Amino acid sequence: MNPEFPPAPQWNPQTRLLRAGKAPAYAGGTAVNPPLVRASTVLFDSTAQQREMRGRRGDERIFSYGARGTPTSFALEDAVSELEGAYRTRLLPTGLAAIGMTLLSYLRPGDHVLLTDSAYQPVRHMARQFLQPYGIEYSFFAADGSDAEAGMRPNTRMLYAECPGSLVYEMCDLPALAAMAHARGALVVVDNTWGSGVQYRPLALGADVSIMAATKYLSGHSDVMMGTVATTQAAWAPLAERCDAFGMAVSPDDAWLVLRGMRSLGARLQMHGQHALVVARWLQAHPAVATVFCPALPSHPGHALWQRDCHGTNGLLSLELRPGTPQAAVDRLIDGLQLFGIGASWGGYESLVTQAHMAEARSVTDWSRRGPVVRLHIGLEDPADLVADLARAMDQAGLA
Ligand SMILES: *Cc1c(COP(=O)(O)O)cnc(C)c1O
């Protein structure tokens, strides 16, 4: 039966209602944005067509069932592949789920994965919760990559990097790490949430797989969760097969929101970066601040690599208060800010603040003797207002 067949006059009202609105091909133009297609069932013209589509959907992208994707999620996949310079992309319900499916797709019991010390903190929890009980070994390498080669084992199947790293934005030499890992037969996976495919492009720098939390800058409005995994052609099959096997899919409404957010990604990032640098320079001159972490600052240890491999900086920056600053003063500073929401998951248009517990977030680098670290996400507000807010809250917290 043809799904486009218009309501027939002999059908009852309920049937007519269900058959109506099937978008007849009308004369005229085309909307700018792709339609939002919500679907579980997908109808075919005939058993022959259904058989043919099911036969082809393993290799090709075929609209055959809601869990296999919709025209809306396909549109987002294409946009992310474009952004990442990838062969193809899979969409997952969250950034963390995207990381989990990547580990699940490429690692087997008996394998070893070498993880960066700067990984998004829940990855450590995932390693303990999932890798360890499933017989997959893991260990960490220094965020700058300096001990990565020494950390490779005969059974190392994956090198997992995040560059710039979470919380303090360490840089590693990804092309060098990728060459080293590939020479030893390991796949190179990078969490590219910081770079968003605009400011950092791991696949072009030698990685096989690039993951993003589209929850952050791609969506850009703090109102949707999504993860993306983009790969080279050679790395594609295990990911696609595992995602299909597990029934991994995203809501088309969410895909539509992320796609809409992505249209302004470049413009937003430029503004976030400009504002963050205004705030960073002000913080650098503040006597209560020991260090400002932002790879675009010449004082940052990874600045040269950032200059070589990145294209701009975003709204993220962190500050280390002088060692010995009491926790009560940190709390007063954070609670005293009026323009910074207290919360995680950056990437929206608004400014955020949260404390970064570095000693728990790193196991290779020792942070125990350093001052408290506060992470800021600089939003699209006027940076002069953000600086004034920070100045007042610092004073009120007794930080001078
Ligand atoms: C937020 C974040 C994630 C996880 O994304 P969710 O969508 O919140 O699950 C992964 N990696 C990095 C670097 C992140 O900042």
Coordinates of C-alpha atoms and ligand atoms in Angstrom, one line a residue:
M1 CA 0.0 0.0 0.0
N2 CA 1.3 3.4 -0.9
P3 CA 1.7 5.5 2.2
E4 CA 1.1 8.6 0.1
F5 CA -2.3 7.4 -0.9
P6 CA -4.8 10.1 0.1
P7 CA -7.8 9.5 2.4
A8 CA -10.5 7.6 0.5
P9 CA -14.1 8.8 0.6
Q10 CA -15.4 5.5 1.9
W11 CA -13.2 5.5 5.0
N12 CA -14.5 6.4 8.4
P13 CA -13.5 9.7 10.0
Q14 CA -10.9 8.1 12.3
T15 CA -9.2 6.3 9.4
R16 CA -9.4 9.4 7.3
L17 CA -7.7 11.4 10.1
L18 CA -4.9 8.9 10.4
R19 CA -4.4 8.9 6.6
A20 CA -4.5 12.7 6.2
G21 CA -1.5 15.1 6.1
K22 CA 0.8 12.9 4.2
A23 CA 2.5 15.8 2.5
P24 CA 1.3 15.7 -1.1
A25 CA 4.0 17.0 -3.4
Y26 CA 2.9 20.6 -3.7
A27 CA 4.1 23.1 -6.2
G28 CA 6.4 25.8 -4.9
G29 CA 9.6 26.2 -3.0
T30 CA 11.3 24.3 -0.2
A31 CA 11.7 25.2 3.5
V32 CA 15.2 26.3 4.6
N33 CA 15.4 23.6 7.3
P34 CA 14.7 19.9 7.0
P35 CA 11.4 18.7 8.2
L36 CA 11.1 17.2 11.7
V37 CA 10.2 13.6 11.0
R38 CA 9.0 11.6 14.0
A39 CA 8.7 7.9 13.3
S40 CA 8.8 4.4 14.7
T41 CA 7.1 2.5 11.9
V42 CA 8.3 3.2 8.3
L43 CA 6.0 2.0 5.6
F44 CA 7.0 0.4 2.3
D45 CA 5.3 0.2 -1.1
S46 CA 5.6 -3.6 -1.3
T47 CA 7.2 -6.6 0.3
A48 CA 9.8 -6.5 -2.5
Q49 CA 10.8 -2.9 -1.5
Q50 CA 10.8 -3.8 2.2
R51 CA 13.1 -6.8 1.5
E52 CA 15.4 -4.7 -0.6
M53 CA 15.7 -1.9 2.0
R54 CA 16.4 -4.3 4.8
G55 CA 19.1 -5.9 2.7
R56 CA 20.8 -2.6 2.1
R57 CA 20.5 -0.9 5.4
G58 CA 23.6 -2.6 6.9
D59 CA 25.9 -0.7 4.6
E60 CA 23.8 2.2 3.4
R61 CA 21.8 4.7 5.3
I62 CA 18.2 3.7 4.7
F63 CA 15.0 5.1 6.3
S64 CA 13.7 1.7 7.4
Y65 CA 12.7 1.9 11.1
G66 CA 12.8 4.7 13.7
A67 CA 15.6 3.2 15.7
R68 CA 17.7 3.2 12.5
G69 CA 17.4 6.9 12.2
T70 CA 15.0 9.4 10.6
P71 CA 15.5 11.9 7.8
T72 CA 15.9 14.5 10.6
S73 CA 18.7 12.6 12.4
F74 CA 20.3 11.7 9.0
A75 CA 20.4 15.5 8.3
L76 CA 22.2 16.1 11.6
E77 CA 24.6 13.2 11.0
D78 CA 25.5 14.7 7.7
A79 CA 26.1 18.1 9.3
V80 CA 28.3 16.6 12.0
S81 CA 30.3 14.6 9.4
E82 CA 30.8 17.8 7.6
L83 CA 32.0 19.5 10.8
E84 CA 34.4 16.7 11.8
G85 CA 35.6 15.9 8.3
A86 CA 34.3 12.3 8.9
Y87 CA 33.2 9.5 6.7
R88 CA 30.0 9.1 8.7
T89 CA 28.6 9.9 12.2
R90 CA 26.4 8.1 14.7
L91 CA 24.2 10.0 17.2
L92 CA 23.8 8.9 20.8
P93 CA 21.5 10.1 23.6
T94 CA 24.3 11.9 25.5
G95 CA 28.0 12.7 25.2
L96 CA 28.7 10.1 27.8
A97 CA 26.7 7.5 26.0
A98 CA 28.8 8.3 22.9
I99 CA 32.0 7.6 24.8
G100 CA 30.5 4.4 26.2
M101 CA 29.4 3.1 22.8
T102 CA 32.8 3.9 21.4
L103 CA 34.6 1.8 24.1
L104 CA 32.0 -1.0 23.6
S105 CA 32.5 -1.0 19.8
Y106 CA 36.2 -1.3 19.6
L107 CA 37.4 -3.0 22.8
R108 CA 37.2 -6.7 23.7
P109 CA 38.0 -8.6 26.9
G110 CA 41.8 -8.9 27.1
D111 CA 42.4 -5.6 25.4
H112 CA 44.1 -2.6 27.0
V113 CA 43.1 1.0 26.5
L114 CA 45.4 3.9 27.4
L115 CA 43.3 6.8 28.6
T116 CA 44.4 10.4 29.0
D117 CA 44.7 11.8 32.5
S118 CA 42.7 14.8 31.3
A119 CA 39.6 12.8 30.3
Y120 CA 36.1 14.0 31.2
Q121 CA 35.8 12.8 34.8
P122 CA 32.9 10.3 34.4
V123 CA 35.1 8.4 32.0
R124 CA 37.1 7.3 35.1
H125 CA 33.9 6.0 36.6
M126 CA 33.0 4.2 33.4
A127 CA 36.4 2.5 33.4
R128 CA 35.9 1.2 36.9
Q129 CA 32.2 0.3 36.3
F130 CA 32.4 -1.3 32.9
L131 CA 35.9 -1.9 31.6
Q132 CA 37.3 -3.5 34.7
P133 CA 34.5 -6.1 35.3
Y134 CA 34.4 -6.9 31.6
G135 CA 38.1 -7.8 31.5
I136 CA 39.3 -4.8 29.6
E137 CA 42.5 -3.3 31.1
Y138 CA 43.0 0.4 31.3
S139 CA 45.6 2.8 32.5
F140 CA 46.2 6.6 32.3
F141 CA 48.9 8.6 30.5
A142 CA 49.9 12.2 31.3
A143 CA 47.7 14.7 29.6
D144 CA 50.5 16.2 27.6
G145 CA 51.3 12.8 26.1
S146 CA 54.8 12.7 27.5
D147 CA 54.6 9.2 28.9
A148 CA 52.1 7.7 26.4
E149 CA 54.6 5.6 24.5
A150 CA 55.9 4.1 27.7
G151 CA 52.3 3.3 28.7
M152 CA 51.6 1.2 25.5
R153 CA 51.3 -2.5 26.1
P154 CA 51.3 -5.4 23.7
N155 CA 47.5 -5.6 24.0
T156 CA 46.8 -1.9 23.7
R157 CA 44.0 -1.5 21.2
M158 CA 43.0 2.1 21.8
L159 CA 44.6 5.4 22.8
Y160 CA 42.0 7.7 24.1
A161 CA 42.8 11.4 24.2
E162 CA 41.0 14.5 25.0
C163 CA 42.5 17.7 23.7
P164 CA 42.4 20.3 25.1
G165 CA 41.7 18.4 28.3
S166 CA 38.7 18.8 30.6
L167 CA 38.9 21.5 33.3
V168 CA 42.5 22.9 32.7
Y169 CA 42.8 22.4 28.9
E170 CA 46.1 20.5 28.7
M171 CA 47.3 20.1 25.1
C172 CA 48.9 16.9 23.6
D173 CA 50.7 16.6 20.2
L174 CA 47.9 14.6 18.6
P175 CA 49.6 13.9 15.2
A176 CA 52.7 12.5 17.1
L177 CA 50.6 10.4 19.4
A178 CA 48.5 9.1 16.5
A179 CA 51.6 8.1 14.6
M180 CA 53.0 6.3 17.6
A181 CA 49.7 4.5 18.4
H182 CA 49.1 3.5 14.8
A183 CA 52.6 2.1 14.5
R184 CA 51.6 -0.2 17.4
G185 CA 48.2 -1.2 16.0
A186 CA 46.1 0.9 18.3
L187 CA 43.0 2.9 17.3
V188 CA 43.1 6.7 18.2
V189 CA 39.9 8.1 19.8
V190 CA 39.6 11.7 20.8
D191 CA 36.9 13.5 22.9
N192 CA 36.4 16.7 20.8
T193 CA 33.8 18.4 22.9
W194 CA 36.1 21.4 23.5
G195 CA 36.8 21.9 19.8
S196 CA 33.3 21.3 18.5
G197 CA 34.7 20.5 15.1
V198 CA 35.3 24.2 14.5
Q199 CA 38.2 25.0 16.8
Y200 CA 39.8 21.5 16.7
R201 CA 39.5 18.7 14.2
P202 CA 41.0 15.4 15.5
L203 CA 40.4 13.4 12.3
A204 CA 42.4 15.8 10.3
L205 CA 45.2 15.4 12.9
G206 CA 45.4 11.6 12.7
A207 CA 42.6 10.3 14.9
D208 CA 40.3 7.5 13.8
V209 CA 37.3 8.4 15.9
S210 CA 36.1 11.8 17.2
I211 CA 33.5 12.1 19.9
M212 CA 31.5 15.3 20.8
A213 CA 29.0 16.1 23.5
A214 CA 26.6 18.0 21.2
T215 CA 24.9 18.8 24.5
K216 CA 27.5 21.6 24.7
Y217 CA 28.3 24.1 21.9
L218 CA 26.6 22.3 19.0
S219 CA 23.1 22.7 20.6
G220 CA 24.3 25.9 22.3
H221 CA 21.2 26.6 24.4
S222 CA 21.4 24.3 27.4
D223 CA 18.2 22.5 26.5
V224 CA 19.1 19.3 24.8
M225 CA 21.3 16.2 25.4
M226 CA 23.2 14.5 22.5
G227 CA 26.4 12.8 21.7
T228 CA 28.1 12.3 18.3
V229 CA 30.7 9.8 17.2
A230 CA 32.3 10.5 13.8
T231 CA 34.9 8.2 12.2
T232 CA 37.1 7.6 9.2
Q233 CA 35.9 5.1 6.6
A234 CA 38.3 2.5 7.9
A235 CA 37.0 2.8 11.5
W236 CA 33.3 3.0 10.7
A237 CA 31.9 -0.6 10.6
P238 CA 32.4 -1.7 14.3
L239 CA 30.7 1.4 15.6
A240 CA 27.8 1.1 13.2
E241 CA 27.3 -2.6 13.9
R242 CA 27.4 -2.1 17.6
C243 CA 25.0 0.9 17.7
D244 CA 22.5 -1.1 15.5
A245 CA 22.9 -4.2 17.7
F246 CA 22.1 -2.1 20.8
G247 CA 19.2 -0.1 19.2
M248 CA 20.9 3.2 19.8
A249 CA 18.8 6.1 18.4
V250 CA 18.0 9.7 19.3
S251 CA 14.8 11.7 19.3
P252 CA 14.2 13.5 16.0
D253 CA 13.1 16.5 18.0
D254 CA 16.5 16.6 19.7
A255 CA 18.3 16.1 16.4
W256 CA 16.3 19.0 15.0
L257 CA 17.2 21.2 17.9
V258 CA 20.9 20.4 17.7
L259 CA 20.9 21.0 13.9
R260 CA 19.3 24.3 14.4
G261 CA 21.8 25.2 17.1
M262 CA 24.7 24.3 14.8
R263 CA 23.7 27.0 12.3
S264 CA 25.1 29.6 14.6
L265 CA 28.0 27.5 16.1
G266 CA 30.8 29.4 14.4
A267 CA 29.5 32.8 15.3
R268 CA 28.8 31.9 18.9
L269 CA 32.2 30.3 19.4
Q270 CA 33.9 33.5 18.1
M271 CA 32.0 35.6 20.6
H272 CA 32.5 33.2 23.5
G273 CA 36.3 33.2 22.8
Q274 CA 36.5 37.0 22.6
H275 CA 34.6 37.4 25.9
A276 CA 36.6 34.7 27.6
L277 CA 39.9 36.4 26.8
V278 CA 38.7 39.7 28.3
V279 CA 37.8 37.9 31.5
A280 CA 41.0 35.8 31.4
R281 CA 43.3 38.9 31.1
W282 CA 41.5 40.6 34.0
L283 CA 41.8 37.5 36.2
Q284 CA 45.5 37.2 35.4
A285 CA 46.1 40.6 37.0
H286 CA 44.1 39.7 40.1
P287 CA 46.3 39.2 43.2
A288 CA 44.1 36.3 44.5
V289 CA 44.5 34.3 41.3
A290 CA 47.6 32.0 41.0
T291 CA 47.0 30.7 37.5
V292 CA 44.5 31.2 34.7
F293 CA 44.0 28.2 32.5
C294 CA 43.1 28.9 28.9
P295 CA 45.2 27.6 26.0
A296 CA 45.0 30.9 24.1
L297 CA 47.1 32.6 26.9
P298 CA 50.8 32.6 26.1
S299 CA 51.4 31.5 29.7
H300 CA 49.5 28.2 29.1
P301 CA 51.9 25.2 28.9
G302 CA 50.1 24.0 25.8
H303 CA 50.0 27.4 24.1
A304 CA 52.4 26.5 21.2
L305 CA 50.4 23.3 20.3
W306 CA 47.2 25.3 20.6
Q307 CA 48.6 27.8 18.1
R308 CA 49.6 25.0 15.8
D309 CA 46.5 22.8 16.0
C310 CA 43.5 24.9 17.2
H311 CA 41.5 27.6 15.5
G312 CA 40.5 30.0 18.2
T313 CA 39.4 29.4 21.8
N314 CA 35.9 29.1 23.3
G315 CA 34.2 30.3 26.5
L316 CA 35.9 27.9 28.9
L317 CA 38.6 29.1 31.3
S318 CA 39.6 28.1 34.8
L319 CA 41.3 29.9 37.6
E320 CA 43.5 28.6 40.4
L321 CA 43.1 30.6 43.6
R322 CA 46.3 31.0 45.7
P323 CA 47.2 27.7 47.4
G324 CA 45.8 27.8 50.9
T325 CA 42.6 29.7 50.0
P326 CA 40.0 28.3 52.4
Q327 CA 37.0 26.4 50.9
A328 CA 34.6 28.9 52.6
A329 CA 36.1 31.7 50.5
V330 CA 35.7 29.7 47.3
D331 CA 32.1 29.0 48.2
R332 CA 31.5 32.7 49.0
L333 CA 33.0 33.7 45.6
I334 CA 30.8 31.2 43.7
D335 CA 27.7 32.0 45.7
G336 CA 28.3 35.7 45.4
L337 CA 28.3 35.8 41.6
Q338 CA 25.1 37.2 40.0
L339 CA 25.7 36.6 36.3
F340 CA 27.2 33.1 36.6
G341 CA 24.8 30.2 37.1
I342 CA 26.1 27.5 39.4
G343 CA 26.1 24.4 37.3
A344 CA 28.0 22.1 35.0
S345 CA 27.4 21.3 31.3
W346 CA 28.8 24.4 29.6
G347 CA 28.2 25.4 26.0
G348 CA 25.0 27.4 26.3
Y349 CA 24.8 31.1 25.7
E350 CA 25.0 31.9 29.5
S351 CA 27.9 32.1 31.9
L352 CA 28.4 29.4 34.4
V353 CA 30.7 28.7 37.4
T354 CA 31.6 25.5 39.2
Q355 CA 34.5 24.3 41.3
A356 CA 36.8 21.8 39.6
H357 CA 38.2 19.2 42.0
M358 CA 41.5 18.6 40.3
A359 CA 42.9 16.1 42.8
E360 CA 40.0 13.7 42.0
A361 CA 40.0 14.4 38.3
R362 CA 43.7 13.5 37.7
S363 CA 45.7 10.4 38.8
V364 CA 48.9 10.9 36.9
T365 CA 49.5 14.6 37.7
D366 CA 49.7 15.6 41.4
W367 CA 47.4 18.5 42.2
S368 CA 47.4 18.0 46.0
R369 CA 49.6 21.1 46.7
R370 CA 47.8 23.5 44.4
G371 CA 45.1 26.0 45.2
P372 CA 41.4 25.5 44.6
V373 CA 40.3 25.6 40.9
V374 CA 37.2 27.3 39.7
R375 CA 35.9 26.6 36.2
L376 CA 34.1 29.4 34.4
H377 CA 32.1 29.2 31.2
I378 CA 32.0 32.7 29.7
G379 CA 28.7 33.3 27.9
L380 CA 27.5 35.8 25.5
E381 CA 26.8 38.5 28.1
D382 CA 28.8 41.8 27.8
P383 CA 32.2 40.8 29.2
A384 CA 32.4 44.2 31.1
D385 CA 29.4 43.1 33.2
L386 CA 31.0 39.7 33.8
V387 CA 34.3 41.3 35.0
A388 CA 32.4 43.7 37.3
D389 CA 30.5 40.8 38.7
L390 CA 33.7 38.8 39.3
A391 CA 35.4 41.9 40.9
R392 CA 32.5 42.4 43.3
A393 CA 32.2 38.7 44.3
M394 CA 36.0 38.5 44.8
D395 CA 35.9 41.5 47.1
Q396 CA 32.9 40.1 49.0
A397 CA 34.6 36.7 49.4
G398 CA 37.7 38.5 51.0
L399 CA 39.8 37.5 48.0
A400 CA 42.2 40.4 47.4
Ligands
LIG1 C1 30.0 17.2 28.9 C2 31.0 16.4 28.4 C3 30.8 15.1 28.0 C4 29.5 14.4 28.3 O1 28.4 14.9 27.6 P1 26.9 14.7 28.2 O2 26.1 15.0 27.0 O3 26.7 15.6 29.3 O4 26.8 13.3 28.6 C5 31.8 14.4 27.4 N1 33.1 14.9 27.3 C6 33.3 16.2 27.6 C7 34.7 16.8 27.4 C8 32.3 17.0 28.2 O5 32.6 18.2 28.6

